[in-house]
XYZ file of C-alpha atoms in Angstrom:
522
model
C -6.011 84.634 1.948
C -8.367 87.572 0.994
C -9.034 88.220 -2.802
C -8.407 91.448 -4.304
C -12.221 91.685 -4.964
C -13.004 91.077 -1.002
C -10.409 93.713 -0.340
C -12.064 96.257 -2.626
C -15.763 95.275 -1.209
C -14.291 95.942 2.402
C -12.835 99.303 1.440
C -15.837 100.162 -0.381
C -18.402 99.145 2.434
C -16.206 100.850 5.257
C -17.154 104.341 3.592
C -20.684 103.322 2.408
C -23.809 104.836 3.508
C -25.502 103.789 6.757
C -28.447 101.556 5.730
C -29.588 100.499 9.385
C -29.294 101.539 12.893
C -30.049 100.042 16.281
C -31.367 102.499 18.742
C -31.881 101.388 22.380
C -30.842 104.094 24.979
C -31.732 104.894 28.546
C -31.066 108.635 28.210
C -33.004 110.184 25.498
C -31.931 114.050 25.956
C -31.134 115.262 22.566
C -31.831 112.058 20.857
C -34.398 113.856 18.627
C -31.676 115.297 16.366
C -29.941 112.013 15.622
C -33.299 110.245 14.989
C -34.347 113.122 12.509
C -30.953 112.697 10.813
C -31.226 108.978 10.358
C -34.859 109.455 9.097
C -33.845 112.122 6.603
C -30.995 109.894 5.271
C -33.356 106.924 4.794
C -31.737 104.830 7.493
C -33.864 101.733 8.741
C -34.172 102.061 12.411
C -34.583 98.961 14.946
C -35.459 99.558 18.586
C -36.885 98.191 21.675
C -39.146 99.094 24.478
C -39.106 102.690 25.739
C -36.923 103.808 22.824
C -39.170 102.583 20.177
C -42.219 104.368 21.878
C -40.013 107.494 21.819
C -38.957 107.507 18.269
C -42.623 106.527 17.087
C -43.634 109.609 19.041
C -41.497 111.646 16.839
C -43.377 110.218 13.834
C -40.479 108.115 12.457
C -40.997 104.463 11.453
C -39.321 101.881 13.526
C -38.797 98.172 13.237
C -39.048 96.135 16.554
C -36.084 94.001 17.518
C -38.347 91.165 18.653
C -39.706 91.071 15.022
C -36.189 90.731 13.726
C -35.026 88.349 16.288
C -38.278 86.243 16.469
C -38.258 86.602 20.318
C -39.884 88.789 22.589
C -38.139 90.797 25.668
C -37.784 87.959 28.193
C -36.639 87.474 31.782
C -37.969 90.782 32.944
C -35.946 92.661 30.125
C -32.739 90.963 30.954
C -32.770 89.310 27.320
C -33.758 91.684 24.522
C -30.895 92.107 21.989
C -28.691 89.071 22.823
C -29.472 87.105 19.478
C -27.398 86.329 16.327
C -29.607 88.421 14.168
C -28.344 91.404 16.155
C -24.534 90.700 16.829
C -24.150 89.020 13.548
C -25.650 92.286 11.758
C -22.984 94.224 13.942
C -19.914 92.107 13.987
C -19.935 91.015 10.208
C -16.976 92.368 8.217
C -18.194 93.591 4.902
C -16.437 91.294 2.939
C -17.685 88.757 0.543
C -17.607 85.798 2.994
C -19.201 87.391 5.984
C -22.085 89.062 3.702
C -22.808 85.948 2.221
C -23.368 84.263 5.643
C -25.737 87.231 6.507
C -27.974 86.576 3.493
C -27.791 82.715 4.186
C -29.153 83.431 7.717
C -31.349 86.512 6.557
C -29.494 88.856 9.047
C -29.461 92.687 8.108
C -26.395 94.586 8.293
C -26.419 97.149 11.254
C -24.075 99.822 10.510
C -24.766 102.293 13.215
C -25.391 101.367 16.937
C -26.809 104.015 19.376
C -26.807 102.398 22.924
C -25.906 103.760 26.313
C -25.770 102.045 29.491
C -28.123 101.678 32.606
C -27.350 104.395 35.265
C -25.325 102.276 37.569
C -23.300 104.737 39.452
C -26.483 106.946 39.717
C -28.356 104.136 41.306
C -25.704 103.373 43.682
C -25.454 107.082 44.690
C -29.129 107.177 45.410
C -28.993 104.721 48.255
C -30.838 102.023 46.470
C -31.099 98.470 47.956
C -28.601 95.891 46.723
C -31.078 94.138 44.362
C -31.888 97.390 42.584
C -28.318 98.183 41.935
C -27.608 94.724 40.634
C -30.451 95.097 38.164
C -28.653 98.137 36.894
C -25.647 96.183 35.619
C -26.130 96.271 32.002
C -25.383 93.282 29.740
C -26.923 93.828 26.383
C -25.795 97.294 26.352
C -22.273 96.782 27.253
C -22.109 93.891 24.804
C -23.626 95.945 21.944
C -21.071 98.831 22.609
C -18.107 96.493 22.675
C -19.290 94.622 19.403
C -19.906 97.977 17.503
C -16.580 99.283 18.680
C -14.495 96.253 17.751
C -15.945 96.456 14.170
C -15.497 100.114 13.951
C -13.970 99.562 10.319
C -17.567 99.082 9.134
C -19.731 100.254 12.000
C -20.326 103.520 14.082
C -20.965 103.184 17.880
C -22.789 106.115 19.788
C -22.137 105.194 23.418
C -22.981 108.643 24.924
C -25.518 111.395 24.611
C -22.859 113.793 24.427
C -22.160 112.213 20.803
C -25.463 112.461 19.392
C -25.233 115.851 17.922
C -21.657 115.080 16.638
C -22.966 111.873 14.720
C -26.230 113.682 13.600
C -24.006 116.365 11.837
C -21.850 113.874 10.299
C -24.781 111.836 8.610
C -26.223 115.165 7.338
C -22.801 116.343 5.991
C -21.677 113.200 4.798
C -25.031 112.287 2.952
C -25.663 109.268 5.332
C -22.269 107.931 5.870
C -19.898 108.427 8.800
C -16.120 108.850 8.200
C -13.755 106.127 9.182
C -11.674 108.641 11.261
C -14.862 109.598 13.397
C -15.729 105.928 13.747
C -12.415 105.233 15.062
C -12.690 107.959 17.698
C -16.166 106.831 18.725
C -14.833 103.363 19.261
C -12.080 104.433 21.391
C -14.581 106.462 23.445
C -16.779 103.600 23.680
C -14.222 101.318 25.327
C -13.616 104.325 27.606
C -17.181 104.210 28.538
C -16.953 100.372 29.094
C -13.873 100.425 31.191
C -15.260 103.071 33.514
C -18.476 101.248 33.886
C -16.978 97.981 34.808
C -14.722 99.754 37.347
C -17.631 101.323 38.947
C -19.202 97.851 39.382
C -15.970 96.530 40.717
C -15.826 99.226 43.170
C -19.198 98.802 44.440
C -18.933 95.109 44.615
C -15.492 94.903 46.389
C -16.598 97.509 48.894
C -19.881 95.741 49.732
C -18.511 92.197 50.110
C -16.382 91.356 53.090
C -14.445 88.119 52.008
C -11.337 89.135 53.958
C -9.467 89.422 50.421
C -7.183 92.344 49.600
C -8.832 94.266 46.760
C -7.265 93.975 43.325
C -5.015 96.580 42.090
C -6.407 97.681 38.737
C -3.601 97.515 36.066
C -5.462 100.029 33.700
C -6.187 103.886 34.156
C -9.694 104.379 35.394
C -11.452 107.484 33.989
C -13.971 109.940 35.375
C -16.203 112.417 33.280
C -15.543 115.871 34.410
C -17.990 118.739 34.522
C -16.320 120.320 31.298
C -12.685 120.805 30.241
C -10.623 123.948 30.483
C -13.668 125.993 29.543
C -17.503 125.277 29.589
C -17.578 124.492 25.857
C -14.929 121.670 26.295
C -15.498 118.286 27.219
C -13.133 116.874 30.015
C -12.197 113.465 31.328
C -9.813 112.343 33.978
C -8.003 109.031 33.497
C -6.383 107.693 36.594
C -6.808 106.797 40.089
C -6.974 109.879 42.466
C -7.545 107.630 45.552
C -3.999 106.637 45.508
C -2.767 110.048 46.129
C -5.805 112.103 47.590
C -8.826 111.742 50.074
C -11.498 114.142 49.447
C -13.104 115.334 52.829
C -15.574 117.517 51.463
C -16.611 120.193 48.912
C -17.879 120.167 45.203
C -16.673 118.118 42.231
C -13.300 118.579 41.135
C -13.016 120.299 37.804
C -10.342 120.106 34.856
C -8.847 123.156 35.972
C -8.687 122.189 39.708
C -6.932 118.810 38.774
C -4.365 120.782 36.528
C -3.665 123.087 39.493
C -3.606 120.224 42.072
C -1.157 118.676 39.988
C 1.281 121.665 40.016
C 0.740 122.023 43.780
C 1.794 118.541 44.520
C 4.824 118.790 42.289
C 6.039 121.967 44.006
C 5.427 120.722 47.499
C 7.281 117.527 46.564
C 10.501 119.580 45.889
C 9.737 121.405 49.045
C 9.346 118.333 51.298
C 12.408 118.895 53.394
C 11.722 122.381 54.275
C 9.396 121.832 57.400
C 6.157 123.511 57.662
C 5.465 125.062 54.308
C 2.554 126.589 52.643
C 2.075 127.226 48.892
C -0.645 129.401 47.082
C -1.085 128.732 43.263
C -3.345 130.255 40.586
C -3.274 128.837 37.187
C -0.478 126.386 38.080
C 1.822 129.232 39.216
C 2.826 129.722 42.805
C 2.040 133.338 43.896
C 2.823 132.704 47.480
C 5.508 130.288 49.233
C 6.880 130.160 52.397
C 8.307 127.832 55.179
C 8.357 128.592 58.913
C 8.268 126.850 62.210
C 4.248 126.270 62.232
C 1.716 125.963 59.540
C 0.095 128.991 60.892
C 3.330 131.001 60.403
C 3.883 129.480 57.048
C 0.348 130.405 55.735
C 0.744 134.030 56.972
C 4.040 134.349 55.208
C 3.013 132.766 51.952
C -0.341 134.843 51.872
C 1.820 138.138 52.425
C 3.484 137.574 49.167
C 0.422 138.320 47.172
C -2.881 138.278 49.040
C -4.731 139.694 45.853
C -3.660 136.617 43.698
C -4.557 134.531 46.403
C -8.150 134.887 45.911
C -9.815 131.784 44.521
C -6.524 129.882 44.456
C -5.299 126.368 45.371
C -3.721 126.123 48.844
C -1.298 123.311 49.819
C 0.452 122.626 53.167
C 2.960 119.920 53.898
C 1.983 120.258 57.679
C -1.087 119.522 59.765
C -3.739 122.342 59.683
C -4.712 123.097 63.266
C -7.455 125.381 64.604
C -5.211 128.493 64.655
C -4.217 127.879 60.886
C -7.611 127.079 60.028
C -9.002 130.118 61.301
C -6.827 132.352 59.297
C -7.306 130.301 56.107
C -10.822 130.679 56.563
C -10.952 134.308 56.003
C -10.167 134.280 52.382
C -12.089 132.753 49.566
C -10.235 129.609 47.989
C -10.975 126.813 45.433
C -9.151 123.803 47.209
C -7.039 123.239 50.288
C -4.506 120.258 50.407
C -2.921 119.020 53.532
C -1.516 115.715 55.008
C -3.560 116.005 58.088
C -6.233 118.167 59.611
C -7.315 118.599 63.363
C -11.065 117.745 63.915
C -11.794 121.214 65.143
C -9.782 122.775 62.215
C -12.182 120.538 59.887
C -15.183 121.993 61.580
C -14.148 125.552 60.725
C -12.982 124.606 57.062
C -16.034 122.713 56.306
C -18.466 125.678 57.067
C -18.559 126.516 53.447
C -19.921 123.547 51.680
C -18.349 124.271 48.207
C -14.681 124.450 49.372
C -12.835 121.304 48.445
C -10.770 119.990 51.120
C -8.332 117.158 50.193
C -6.021 115.147 52.389
C -2.760 114.338 50.736
C -1.304 110.767 50.739
C 2.018 109.489 49.279
C 2.740 111.327 46.109
C 5.552 110.587 43.765
C 5.827 112.443 40.425
C 5.478 110.517 37.131
C 8.906 109.734 35.527
C 7.491 110.405 31.960
C 5.210 113.179 30.773
C 3.228 113.190 27.587
C 1.509 115.835 25.468
C -0.658 115.670 22.464
C 0.679 117.840 19.820
C -0.149 118.437 16.078
C -1.396 115.065 14.741
C 0.417 113.027 17.404
C 2.082 113.133 20.833
C 5.547 113.939 22.435
C 6.864 112.437 25.752
C 9.763 113.333 27.721
C 11.536 112.544 31.081
C 9.953 114.726 34.016
C 12.259 117.396 35.361
C 13.160 115.166 38.328
C 16.672 116.904 39.150
C 17.203 116.464 42.976
C 17.528 120.181 43.807
C 19.076 119.434 47.429
C 21.736 117.605 45.561
C 22.876 120.409 43.206
C 26.296 121.659 43.942
C 26.375 125.215 43.132
C 29.452 126.615 41.131
C 30.452 129.920 42.627
C 31.408 132.214 39.309
C 32.114 135.448 41.060
C 34.782 136.678 43.303
C 32.368 136.919 46.225
C 30.804 133.592 47.340
C 27.349 133.575 48.801
C 27.022 132.907 52.557
C 25.328 129.740 53.937
C 22.299 131.785 54.558
C 22.403 133.119 50.968
C 22.866 129.392 49.678
C 19.804 128.104 51.436
C 17.723 130.777 49.975
C 19.228 130.346 46.525
C 18.194 126.798 46.674
C 14.842 127.800 47.864
C 14.445 130.301 45.144
C 15.587 127.793 42.414
C 12.952 125.291 43.409
C 10.200 127.983 43.185
C 11.644 128.772 39.546
C 11.491 125.481 38.588
C 7.758 125.195 38.933
C 6.786 128.585 37.477
C 6.206 129.123 33.830
C 9.053 130.588 31.665
C 10.420 133.071 31.384
C 10.527 133.409 35.124
C 12.572 135.361 37.942
C 11.988 134.579 41.459
C 12.983 136.764 44.601
C 13.283 135.010 47.898
C 14.480 135.932 51.495
C 14.233 133.846 54.635
C 12.539 130.940 52.835
C 9.718 133.228 51.661
C 8.686 134.161 48.041
C 8.736 138.085 48.024
C 8.238 138.428 44.226
C 7.989 136.547 40.934
C 7.515 137.307 37.127
C 6.456 134.277 35.272
C 5.393 133.428 31.755
C 6.988 136.458 30.217
C 8.262 136.772 26.700
C 11.537 138.380 27.858
C 13.582 137.817 31.148
C 13.972 141.459 31.675
C 10.134 141.860 31.849
C 9.838 138.856 34.243
C 12.441 140.694 36.487
C 10.723 143.892 36.347
C 7.437 142.070 37.222
C 9.039 140.329 40.147
C 10.534 143.463 41.471
C 7.247 145.482 40.989
C 5.166 142.826 42.927
C 7.504 142.592 45.797
C 7.469 146.264 46.367
C 3.694 146.412 45.751
C 3.215 144.243 48.765
C 5.627 145.982 51.026
C 8.743 144.020 50.852
C 12.150 145.416 50.849
C 14.667 143.609 48.688
C 17.818 144.370 50.575
C 19.496 141.080 51.401
C 17.104 139.081 49.006
C 18.490 136.659 46.372
C 17.359 136.022 42.863
C 16.786 132.939 40.862
C 16.259 132.533 37.052
C 15.042 129.325 35.187
C 17.339 130.014 32.423
C 20.545 132.061 31.592
C 20.769 135.655 31.281
C 21.368 136.739 27.732
C 22.454 140.050 28.873
C 23.537 141.657 32.074
C 20.316 143.942 32.395
C 18.469 141.697 34.992
C 21.214 141.534 37.503
C 21.592 145.416 37.040
C 18.016 145.788 37.883
C 18.508 143.423 40.936
C 21.565 145.100 42.268
C 19.685 148.386 42.303
C 17.297 146.855 44.360
C 19.644 145.472 47.151
C 19.580 141.805 45.747
C 22.924 140.165 47.255
C 23.029 136.687 45.508
C 21.927 135.136 42.076
C 21.435 131.583 40.872
C 20.974 130.610 37.246
C 21.969 127.738 35.123
C 24.452 129.406 32.954
C 25.048 128.450 29.342
C 25.022 131.942 27.670
C 27.831 132.834 25.224
C 27.571 136.178 27.245
C 27.580 134.720 30.689
C 30.762 136.625 31.455
C 28.968 140.108 31.209
C 26.608 139.164 34.190
C 29.419 137.871 36.121
C 31.470 140.885 35.511
C 28.691 143.171 36.664
C 28.160 141.054 39.924
C 31.914 141.337 40.565
C 31.803 145.168 40.184
C 28.685 145.424 42.458
C 29.657 142.924 45.136
C 27.022 140.309 44.370
C 27.479 136.507 44.529
C 26.502 134.661 41.428
C 26.308 130.652 41.158
C 25.605 128.331 38.330
C 23.646 125.227 38.672
C 24.217 123.623 35.193
C 20.531 122.713 35.004
C 17.931 124.828 33.147
C 14.266 124.560 34.144
C 12.177 125.773 31.180
C 8.609 125.226 31.761
C 6.194 125.533 28.776
């Protein structure tokens, strides 16, 4: 049982000024700012080896770890910090019992740990020999990171050079203390660093050791640091295992935005998986070109025709093998990423001619059943929009029913609408996206945008169909569509004014069907 005095001491210490810091890092870029902040706040610094020399070169006083432990660095540097006087100072709770034990054994409290890890992945990538790679498996560093992260109620852990500035600012703004909320964030990021590091070691060892054993399926999410997030000033990290669904053939490193677009592309193609050779072109998660044809080449040409301007710098995805003929046409434009299940060798020779292009081979992909999003000071989750579009039975609401050909196009258009940002309107004919308006604040704006885009690229809308992701609150959209030659419309229904749109379609001889499923996408 913890006494009230002990509770008070623990609370006080968890918000106290940092008294001492252990600094032992491989990457010293930007460390000056953090060392300066520690010095200005009167924080005692303990250090080892090269880091100690670096800090002394800044004119800051340092105590050697070996003077604290009574042991020098031994076994070629393998053992430097693995000692009770280090780990006791980090792991001790700041309560009466633990503080008494620290005093008994002359162990200083260590309130801030600044440690990174040996560059294991970089050493593997450099082509170093096996023994050199094994020496880059960090033991002391990973132990210090985990210990400090575990005791984040009282200790702050800095596990990456990207955090130097953040923690330096916190020390200066809080007169030498680090707020608990920041310590919790740093602890979480520390365990992310730890899990990623151990995963990299696992991958190296399992790929270089032939024991005839099936590699373990990792049960936790792997993580990879990205060049940056949505914009260069934002940090980005991917948590997952891309190798399960994609094989990278060539090209530059995948970015945050690439991954978001690739996800949108795979989700769209999943719903179009039964349509034969299909191509889609996406920009900022929205499809600007979609078409299904007899061959990959024909599908590509039809998809590109829908909006050759927006296709520049886009994400391209095919559900069919890319042959030489298709590759030669695709090669004519600039794009970021090309995804397909297979590539002919001579097609790859063409596509790999520009080294920065990202070429990905798609494997099996099944959408996640639950979606998560951070919001306000928490998060929300929802079931994914997994409606089987092929199984939807259209309910004809007009006197005129759509023909079989029109039904096929309506289903195709409905799938495209499902994967575009709301509000959206889609125009389709013969399994080809002719025009779309998406992300609009009104449905009439989306409709006008779709019509304008289709006409801009030379399409006639006579005989085309229209899909809406949500109901029509007024008949204005179907009136616009009728004036352009649209012959059939699909929408979810559900407006108290549905009958107005139905009546207009009856007057103009247009078929309208309801799905009963709204496809908002925010």
